[in-house]
Coordinates of C-alpha atoms and ligand atoms in Angstrom, one line a residue:
M1 CA -1.8 147.7 24.0
E2 CA -0.4 150.6 22.1
I3 CA -0.2 150.4 18.4
S4 CA 1.3 152.8 16.0
R5 CA -0.8 154.7 13.4
R6 CA 0.8 152.7 10.7
E7 CA -0.1 149.5 12.3
F8 CA -3.5 150.7 13.0
L9 CA -4.0 151.5 9.3
K10 CA -2.7 148.1 8.4
L11 CA -5.0 146.4 10.8
G12 CA -7.9 148.5 9.5
L13 CA -7.2 147.6 6.0
A14 CA -6.8 144.0 6.8
G15 CA -10.1 144.2 8.8
G16 CA -11.8 145.6 5.7
V17 CA -10.6 142.7 3.6
A18 CA -11.7 140.3 6.3
L19 CA -15.2 141.8 6.3
T20 CA -15.8 142.1 2.6
L21 CA -14.1 139.0 1.2
P22 CA -16.4 136.3 2.6
L23 CA -19.4 138.1 1.4
S24 CA -18.3 139.2 -2.1
A25 CA -15.5 136.8 -3.1
S26 CA -16.7 133.6 -1.5
G27 CA -18.6 132.5 -4.5
C28 CA -19.4 129.4 -2.6
S29 CA -21.1 130.6 0.5
G30 CA -24.2 129.3 -1.2
E31 CA -22.5 125.9 -1.2
G32 CA -22.4 125.7 2.6
S33 CA -18.7 125.8 2.8
T34 CA -16.4 128.5 4.0
G35 CA -14.0 129.2 1.1
T36 CA -13.6 130.5 -2.4
L37 CA -14.1 128.4 -5.5
L38 CA -10.9 128.0 -7.5
Q39 CA -11.8 127.3 -11.1
S40 CA -9.9 124.8 -13.0
R41 CA -8.1 126.0 -16.2
T42 CA -8.8 122.9 -18.1
K43 CA -11.9 121.0 -19.3
L44 CA -13.3 119.0 -16.5
P45 CA -14.1 115.3 -17.2
E46 CA -17.6 114.0 -17.7
P47 CA -19.0 112.5 -14.5
F48 CA -19.6 108.7 -14.1
R49 CA -17.0 107.5 -16.7
V50 CA -14.3 105.9 -14.6
P51 CA -14.4 103.0 -12.1
L52 CA -13.9 103.7 -8.4
P53 CA -10.3 102.9 -7.4
I54 CA -9.7 101.1 -4.1
P55 CA -6.4 102.1 -2.5
P56 CA -4.1 99.1 -2.0
V57 CA -3.7 97.6 1.4
L58 CA -0.1 97.9 2.5
E59 CA 1.7 94.7 3.6
P60 CA 4.0 94.9 6.6
V61 CA 7.7 94.5 5.7
R62 CA 8.0 92.3 8.8
S63 CA 6.1 91.2 11.9
D64 CA 7.3 90.0 15.2
A65 CA 5.8 89.2 18.6
H66 CA 5.6 92.9 19.4
A67 CA 4.5 94.7 16.3
D68 CA 3.9 94.9 12.5
Y69 CA 6.4 97.1 10.7
Y70 CA 5.6 99.2 7.7
E71 CA 7.6 101.3 5.4
I72 CA 6.3 104.3 3.4
T73 CA 8.2 106.7 1.2
Q74 CA 6.7 110.1 0.7
K75 CA 7.5 111.0 -2.9
A76 CA 6.3 112.5 -6.2
G77 CA 4.4 110.2 -8.5
E78 CA 2.2 110.4 -11.6
A79 CA -1.5 109.8 -11.8
E80 CA -4.1 110.0 -14.6
I81 CA -6.9 111.8 -12.8
L82 CA -8.2 113.7 -15.9
P83 CA -8.5 111.6 -19.0
G84 CA -5.3 111.8 -21.1
K85 CA -3.5 114.1 -18.7
K86 CA -0.8 113.4 -16.2
T87 CA -1.0 114.9 -12.7
E88 CA 2.0 115.0 -10.4
V89 CA 1.0 113.9 -6.9
W90 CA 2.9 114.0 -3.7
G91 CA 1.9 110.8 -2.1
Y92 CA 2.6 108.2 0.4
N93 CA 4.6 105.7 -1.8
G94 CA 3.9 108.2 -4.6
I95 CA 0.2 107.4 -4.8
F96 CA -3.0 109.3 -4.0
P97 CA -4.8 108.2 -1.8
G98 CA -1.9 106.6 0.0
P99 CA -1.9 102.9 0.7
T100 CA -4.4 101.7 3.4
I101 CA -2.9 100.5 6.6
E102 CA -4.9 97.9 8.5
S103 CA -4.2 97.4 12.2
R104 CA -5.6 95.2 14.9
S105 CA -6.7 96.9 18.1
S106 CA -3.9 96.7 20.8
R107 CA -1.4 95.4 18.3
R108 CA 1.5 97.8 17.9
T109 CA 1.9 99.3 14.4
V110 CA 5.2 100.9 13.5
V111 CA 5.4 103.0 10.3
C112 CA 8.8 104.1 9.0
Q113 CA 8.1 107.2 7.0
T114 CA 10.9 108.4 4.6
N115 CA 10.8 111.8 3.1
A116 CA 11.8 111.9 -0.6
L117 CA 10.0 115.2 -1.2
P118 CA 11.7 118.5 -1.5
V119 CA 9.9 119.9 1.5
P120 CA 9.6 119.1 5.3
V121 CA 6.7 116.8 6.3
S122 CA 5.0 115.6 9.4
T123 CA 2.6 112.8 9.5
H124 CA -0.5 112.8 11.7
L125 CA -2.6 109.7 12.3
H126 CA -6.0 111.4 12.6
G127 CA -8.2 109.7 15.2
G128 CA -5.2 107.8 16.6
R129 CA -4.6 107.5 20.3
T130 CA -0.9 108.1 19.8
P131 CA 2.0 109.1 22.1
P132 CA 3.1 112.7 21.6
D133 CA 6.4 111.9 19.8
S134 CA 4.6 109.9 17.1
D135 CA 1.5 112.2 16.8
G136 CA 2.9 114.4 14.0
Y137 CA 3.2 117.6 15.9
P138 CA 3.4 120.5 13.3
T139 CA 7.0 121.2 13.9
D140 CA 8.1 117.6 14.5
L141 CA 9.4 117.5 10.9
I142 CA 11.1 114.9 8.7
M143 CA 13.5 117.0 6.7
P144 CA 14.1 116.6 2.9
R145 CA 17.1 114.6 1.8
G146 CA 20.3 116.6 2.0
T147 CA 19.1 119.2 4.4
A148 CA 20.7 118.7 7.7
H149 CA 19.0 121.3 9.9
G150 CA 16.2 123.7 10.2
M151 CA 15.2 124.3 6.6
D152 CA 11.5 124.5 7.2
G153 CA 10.7 127.9 5.7
H154 CA 9.7 129.2 9.1
G155 CA 12.9 130.1 10.9
S156 CA 11.5 131.1 14.3
M157 CA 9.5 127.9 14.6
G158 CA 11.9 125.5 13.0
H159 CA 12.8 123.6 16.1
G160 CA 11.8 120.0 16.3
G161 CA 13.2 119.1 12.9
S162 CA 15.4 116.1 13.5
G163 CA 17.6 116.6 10.5
H164 CA 16.8 113.1 9.4
N165 CA 14.8 112.1 6.4
C166 CA 13.0 109.2 8.0
K167 CA 11.1 108.6 11.2
D168 CA 9.5 105.7 12.9
Y169 CA 6.0 106.5 14.0
I170 CA 4.9 104.1 16.8
Y171 CA 1.2 103.5 17.2
P172 CA 0.2 101.3 20.2
M173 CA -3.3 101.1 18.8
E174 CA -4.8 101.0 22.2
Q175 CA -8.2 101.9 20.8
R176 CA -11.4 100.5 19.3
A177 CA -11.9 99.4 15.7
A178 CA -12.4 102.6 13.7
T179 CA -11.7 104.4 10.4
L180 CA -8.7 106.6 10.9
W181 CA -6.7 108.4 8.3
Y182 CA -3.2 109.7 8.1
H183 CA -2.2 113.0 6.4
D184 CA 0.5 115.7 6.4
H185 CA 0.5 118.1 9.3
R186 CA 3.5 120.4 8.5
M187 CA 3.3 123.7 10.2
D188 CA 1.9 126.4 7.8
F189 CA 1.9 124.1 4.8
T190 CA -0.7 121.4 5.6
G191 CA -3.2 122.7 3.1
P192 CA -1.1 122.6 0.0
Q193 CA 0.6 119.3 1.0
V194 CA -2.6 117.5 1.5
W195 CA -4.0 119.0 -1.7
R196 CA -1.1 117.4 -3.6
G197 CA -2.0 114.0 -2.2
L198 CA -0.6 113.3 1.2
A199 CA -3.6 111.5 2.7
G200 CA -4.5 107.8 3.2
F201 CA -6.7 105.5 5.3
H202 CA -5.7 103.6 8.4
I203 CA -8.3 101.2 9.5
V204 CA -8.3 99.6 12.9
R205 CA -10.1 96.3 13.4
D206 CA -11.1 94.4 16.5
D207 CA -12.9 91.2 17.7
E208 CA -16.0 93.1 18.8
E209 CA -16.6 94.3 15.3
D210 CA -15.5 91.1 13.5
A211 CA -18.2 89.3 15.5
L212 CA -20.9 91.4 13.8
P213 CA -22.6 90.3 10.6
L214 CA -21.8 93.6 8.8
P215 CA -20.8 93.5 5.1
K216 CA -17.1 92.5 4.9
D217 CA -14.1 92.1 2.6
E218 CA -14.9 93.4 -0.9
K219 CA -18.1 94.9 0.5
D220 CA -16.3 97.0 3.1
I221 CA -15.1 100.0 1.1
P222 CA -13.3 103.2 2.1
L223 CA -14.4 106.3 0.3
M224 CA -12.2 109.3 0.5
I225 CA -14.1 112.3 -0.9
C226 CA -12.2 115.5 -1.7
D227 CA -12.3 118.4 -4.1
R228 CA -9.4 119.5 -6.3
S229 CA -8.8 122.0 -9.2
F230 CA -6.5 121.5 -12.1
D231 CA -4.2 123.7 -14.2
V232 CA -4.1 123.6 -18.1
D233 CA -1.5 120.8 -18.1
G234 CA -3.5 118.7 -15.6
S235 CA -1.4 119.6 -12.6
F236 CA -3.1 120.3 -9.3
L237 CA -3.9 124.0 -9.0
Y238 CA -3.6 125.7 -5.6
P239 CA -3.2 129.4 -4.8
S240 CA 0.0 129.2 -2.8
L241 CA 2.0 132.4 -2.4
D242 CA 5.1 130.3 -3.0
P243 CA 4.3 127.2 -5.0
S244 CA 7.7 125.6 -4.2
L245 CA 6.3 125.4 -0.6
Q246 CA 9.8 126.2 0.5
G247 CA 9.5 129.9 1.3
K248 CA 6.6 132.1 2.3
P249 CA 3.6 130.1 3.6
G250 CA -0.1 131.0 2.9
V251 CA -2.5 131.5 0.0
E252 CA -3.5 134.5 -2.1
D253 CA -5.8 136.8 -0.1
D254 CA -8.9 135.8 -2.0
Y255 CA -8.5 132.3 -0.7
M256 CA -7.8 132.9 3.0
D257 CA -11.3 131.6 3.8
G258 CA -10.4 128.3 2.3
V259 CA -9.8 126.7 -1.1
L260 CA -12.7 124.9 -2.8
G261 CA -12.0 122.8 -5.8
D262 CA -14.4 122.3 -8.7
T263 CA -13.8 118.6 -9.3
I264 CA -15.0 116.0 -6.8
L265 CA -12.7 113.0 -6.4
V266 CA -13.5 109.8 -4.6
N267 CA -10.4 107.7 -3.9
G268 CA -8.6 110.0 -6.3
A269 CA -10.9 109.5 -9.3
P270 CA -13.3 112.2 -10.6
W271 CA -17.0 111.3 -10.0
P272 CA -16.4 107.6 -10.3
V273 CA -18.7 104.6 -10.7
L274 CA -18.9 101.5 -8.5
E275 CA -20.7 98.4 -9.8
V276 CA -22.5 96.6 -7.0
S277 CA -24.7 93.6 -6.5
N278 CA -28.1 94.0 -5.0
T279 CA -26.8 93.5 -1.5
R280 CA -25.6 95.5 1.5
Y281 CA -22.3 97.3 1.4
R282 CA -20.4 99.1 4.1
F283 CA -18.8 102.4 3.2
R284 CA -16.3 104.2 5.4
I285 CA -16.8 107.8 4.2
L286 CA -14.1 110.3 4.8
N287 CA -14.3 114.0 3.9
A288 CA -10.6 114.7 3.1
S289 CA -11.2 118.1 1.5
N290 CA -9.4 121.2 2.6
A291 CA -12.4 123.4 3.0
R292 CA -15.4 121.8 1.4
R293 CA -18.3 120.5 3.4
Y294 CA -20.9 118.1 1.9
E295 CA -24.4 117.1 2.5
L296 CA -24.6 113.5 1.3
A297 CA -27.8 112.1 -0.1
L298 CA -28.8 109.1 -2.3
E299 CA -30.9 109.6 -5.4
P300 CA -33.4 108.5 -6.6
G301 CA -35.7 108.0 -3.6
N302 CA -33.6 109.7 -1.0
A303 CA -32.7 106.2 0.3
P304 CA -31.3 106.0 3.8
F305 CA -27.7 105.6 4.9
V306 CA -27.6 103.3 7.9
Q307 CA -24.8 104.7 10.1
V308 CA -23.0 102.0 12.1
G309 CA -19.9 103.9 13.1
S310 CA -18.6 107.4 13.7
A311 CA -15.0 108.7 13.8
G312 CA -14.4 106.8 17.0
G313 CA -15.8 103.4 16.0
L314 CA -19.1 101.5 16.3
L315 CA -22.2 103.3 17.5
G316 CA -24.3 101.6 20.2
A317 CA -27.1 101.1 17.7
P318 CA -27.5 102.0 14.0
I319 CA -28.9 105.4 13.0
R320 CA -30.8 106.0 9.8
H321 CA -30.0 109.2 8.0
R322 CA -31.7 110.6 4.8
N323 CA -28.9 113.2 4.6
I324 CA -25.4 113.3 6.2
R325 CA -23.7 116.6 6.7
I326 CA -20.0 115.8 6.7
A327 CA -17.3 118.4 7.5
Q328 CA -13.6 118.1 6.7
A329 CA -11.9 115.2 8.5
E330 CA -15.1 113.6 9.7
R331 CA -15.8 110.0 9.0
F332 CA -19.2 108.2 8.7
D333 CA -19.3 104.5 8.6
V334 CA -22.5 103.6 6.8
V335 CA -24.3 100.6 5.2
I336 CA -26.2 101.1 2.0
D337 CA -28.7 98.4 1.1
F338 CA -28.9 97.9 -2.6
S339 CA -31.4 95.0 -2.4
R340 CA -34.3 97.4 -2.9
Y341 CA -33.1 98.1 -6.5
E342 CA -33.6 96.2 -9.7
V343 CA -30.5 95.1 -11.6
G344 CA -29.7 98.0 -13.9
T345 CA -30.6 100.8 -11.5
E346 CA -28.2 103.7 -11.1
I347 CA -28.0 105.4 -7.7
M348 CA -26.2 108.7 -7.3
L349 CA -24.4 109.8 -4.2
K350 CA -25.3 113.5 -4.3
N351 CA -23.9 116.6 -2.5
R352 CA -26.9 118.7 -1.6
M353 CA -24.6 121.6 -0.6
G354 CA -23.1 121.6 -4.1
E355 CA -24.1 123.4 -7.3
G356 CA -23.7 122.2 -10.8
K357 CA -20.9 119.6 -11.0
T358 CA -20.1 119.7 -7.3
A359 CA -23.7 118.5 -6.6
N360 CA -22.5 115.1 -7.7
I361 CA -20.1 112.8 -6.0
M362 CA -20.3 109.3 -7.5
L363 CA -22.6 106.7 -8.9
F364 CA -23.5 103.2 -7.8
R365 CA -24.7 100.8 -10.6
V366 CA -26.5 97.6 -9.6
T367 CA -25.2 95.1 -12.1
R368 CA -26.0 91.7 -10.6
Q369 CA -28.0 89.6 -8.1
E370 CA -26.3 88.0 -5.2
K371 CA -27.2 86.2 -2.0
D372 CA -26.6 88.5 1.0
E373 CA -25.5 87.0 4.2
S374 CA -24.8 90.3 5.9
A375 CA -27.1 92.1 8.4
V376 CA -27.1 95.3 10.5
P377 CA -28.0 94.2 14.0
E378 CA -30.1 96.5 16.2
R379 CA -27.3 96.4 18.8
L380 CA -23.8 97.1 17.6
A381 CA -21.6 97.7 20.6
D382 CA -21.7 98.4 24.3
M383 CA -21.3 102.1 24.7
E384 CA -20.1 103.6 27.9
E385 CA -22.5 106.2 29.4
F386 CA -20.8 109.5 28.7
D387 CA -23.4 112.2 28.8
E388 CA -24.9 115.1 30.7
L389 CA -24.9 112.9 33.8
T390 CA -21.2 112.3 33.5
A391 CA -20.8 116.0 32.7
S392 CA -22.3 117.0 36.0
S393 CA -19.3 115.5 37.7
A394 CA -16.8 116.6 35.2
G395 CA -13.8 118.7 36.2
R396 CA -13.6 122.0 34.5
T397 CA -15.3 123.7 31.6
R398 CA -13.1 125.5 29.1
E399 CA -14.3 127.9 26.4
F400 CA -12.7 128.3 23.0
R401 CA -13.8 130.8 20.3
F402 CA -12.8 130.1 16.7
S403 CA -12.6 133.4 14.9
R404 CA -10.5 135.8 12.9
V405 CA -7.5 137.6 14.4
G406 CA -5.4 140.4 13.1
D407 CA -1.7 139.7 13.3
D408 CA 0.8 142.4 12.3
G409 CA -1.5 143.6 9.6
R410 CA -2.2 140.2 8.1
V411 CA -5.6 138.7 8.7
M412 CA -5.3 135.3 10.2
W413 CA -7.4 132.9 12.1
G414 CA -7.1 132.1 15.8
I415 CA -8.5 130.5 18.9
N416 CA -9.6 132.8 21.7
G417 CA -8.1 135.7 19.8
E418 CA -4.6 134.1 19.5
P419 CA -2.8 132.8 16.5
F420 CA -0.9 129.5 17.0
D421 CA 2.3 129.6 18.9
P422 CA 4.0 126.3 19.6
E423 CA 5.2 127.7 22.9
R424 CA 1.8 128.8 24.3
M425 CA -0.3 126.3 26.2
A426 CA -4.1 126.8 26.0
A427 CA -5.0 124.0 28.4
R428 CA -3.3 121.6 30.8
P429 CA -5.8 118.8 31.6
E430 CA -4.8 116.1 34.0
L431 CA -4.3 112.6 32.7
G432 CA -7.5 110.6 33.3
S433 CA -9.6 113.8 33.9
T434 CA -12.9 114.6 32.2
E435 CA -13.6 118.1 31.0
I436 CA -16.3 120.0 29.1
W437 CA -14.9 121.9 26.2
H438 CA -17.2 124.6 24.8
F439 CA -16.5 125.7 21.2
R440 CA -18.0 128.7 19.4
A441 CA -17.4 129.4 15.7
A442 CA -17.6 132.8 14.0
P443 CA -17.8 134.2 11.4
A444 CA -17.2 131.1 9.3
S445 CA -17.6 127.4 9.6
H446 CA -14.9 125.7 11.6
P447 CA -14.7 121.9 12.1
V448 CA -12.9 121.5 15.4
H449 CA -10.5 118.6 15.8
L450 CA -8.7 117.4 19.0
H451 CA -5.6 115.2 18.7
L452 CA -5.2 112.1 21.0
V453 CA -8.8 112.1 22.4
H454 CA -12.3 111.1 21.4
F455 CA -15.2 113.0 22.7
K456 CA -19.0 113.1 22.7
V457 CA -21.1 116.1 21.7
L458 CA -23.3 117.0 24.6
S459 CA -25.3 119.9 23.1
R460 CA -25.4 122.1 20.0
N461 CA -26.6 125.7 20.1
G462 CA -28.0 125.1 23.6
G463 CA -30.2 122.2 22.4
R464 CA -29.8 118.6 21.5
P465 CA -27.0 117.5 19.2
L466 CA -27.6 116.7 15.6
P467 CA -28.2 113.0 14.6
T468 CA -24.8 113.3 12.8
D469 CA -23.1 114.2 16.2
A470 CA -23.8 110.8 17.6
G471 CA -21.1 108.5 18.8
W472 CA -17.4 109.0 19.6
K473 CA -15.9 111.9 17.6
D474 CA -12.6 113.6 17.1
T475 CA -13.9 116.4 15.0
V476 CA -17.1 118.4 15.5
D477 CA -18.6 120.4 12.7
L478 CA -19.5 124.0 13.5
T479 CA -21.0 126.3 11.0
S480 CA -20.8 130.1 11.3
G481 CA -22.4 131.2 14.6
E482 CA -22.8 127.7 15.9
E483 CA -21.6 126.4 19.3
A484 CA -21.2 123.0 20.8
R485 CA -20.3 121.5 24.2
V486 CA -18.3 118.3 24.1
I487 CA -17.3 116.0 26.9
V488 CA -13.7 114.7 26.7
R489 CA -11.7 112.3 28.8
F490 CA -8.0 113.0 28.6
D491 CA -6.8 109.4 28.5
G492 CA -3.9 107.7 27.0
Y493 CA -0.6 109.7 27.2
R494 CA 0.9 112.7 28.9
G495 CA 2.4 115.3 26.7
R496 CA 1.8 118.1 24.2
Y497 CA -0.8 117.9 21.5
V498 CA -2.7 120.3 19.3
F499 CA -6.3 121.1 18.6
H500 CA -7.3 123.1 15.6
C501 CA -9.8 124.0 12.9
H502 CA -9.7 121.3 10.1
N503 CA -10.4 123.9 7.4
L504 CA -6.7 123.4 6.3
E505 CA -6.3 127.0 5.1
H506 CA -7.5 128.2 8.5
E507 CA -5.2 125.8 10.2
D508 CA -2.2 127.0 8.1
M509 CA -3.2 130.5 9.0
M510 CA -2.8 129.7 12.7
M511 CA -6.2 128.5 13.9
M512 CA -4.5 126.0 16.2
A513 CA -3.5 125.7 19.9
N514 CA -1.7 123.4 22.2
F515 CA -3.0 121.4 25.1
E516 CA -0.7 119.4 27.4
V517 CA -2.0 116.3 29.2
M518 CA -0.3 116.5 32.6
Ligands
CU1 CU1 -11.8 127.3 10.6

């Protein structure tokens, strides 16, 4: 390829930025996350002062023999996240996190999403086994009210916008019980739109799981962990090039590695407290951060998390972890047994990758005694063998490198050297086929997420997977220089889907590609 001297200089300059920024400006490389810390411009709250909020469970507007029907309006709302200050959120029904949707396995769920925000949106059900037209493809946009066509701030890629300000997302829910989440997936603007609040839980239940004696009801609690930063007036701070999110996409150069907030929120509250009895609780932990990774631990005593489920549902048998490394978009379904503690004990959920305030996440306070009827059985679910033996008879192996790419002088991120192009197909697996996908990450950490499918991690860095790689996954955490082989069956639906890095700044800067199930 011939490039002009001017372009060469631009690329060279961009390359220089690329090489020096992560070392000098990423103040948080010591925090184990790829990204740059964005300091709040207001006083941060004291930790452990506010109760843990639980997002409301959404009621269907109607149900019939075929489906449960829900309605959600994406709109601006106000939240008191910092004491005495108002924060504008862009949320599902105006709240952050959005309302929790609960579905039964194999029972159709239809969600009518209305866009009352000033920007286009697209909603992806993360972990959902969803037909392509309801999957939230990045250019499958719901337009803002009053804009008929094509105003998506990205002229050349603005097709797919329906010109309507609502859309029915149809979820057949042909999948196991699992903790899913839904979030914005608008092309080029996912990072800032999720940062403003467009994220919520979607929990799938089934008979297999109901039959287990795991903690239930008010002892089955979703925990959405994410980091944010705040401006002087309490508004969310984010380094967008165009804060209206209606023009040029992207973030200031210093933040192209990712945006790290300095305030840790759980279910939208800063460093909250949950009062518990001295019994077992089940927590569905989600890392909904843009760029921050966490290493979860309990103090004092480094008590264990008993993992019962991964992103794709129940494990075959529980796994005890002293620490859990959780990348963006990953979920860990864990049981914590508070029966070992005296009433009055305080147990902290720590982030061993954090420093100072970001080393804390939340606090559990044991306030009462209670009889516990729950248990964690030694066998949880029948798991299909899907391992190296299956791999030996798998179809093809594909390799994908997640790294920086130069594009017209601007540094971006890409897969196999290519920035995202909705028209380009990176893979065309056959429906029902099994393949090995081999991912490599450099020079930053890249959690790799596939839409539609769940997979198992076969190997990591040529050796055995980590304990946290166990079970069915839809996102695999790769730190800089790591590689992993995963085994995937392309079941479900034919059509076009994306796979991408779930560092949302990387995703917005094009670290995404298409696959089409044929
Ligand atoms: Cu990445």
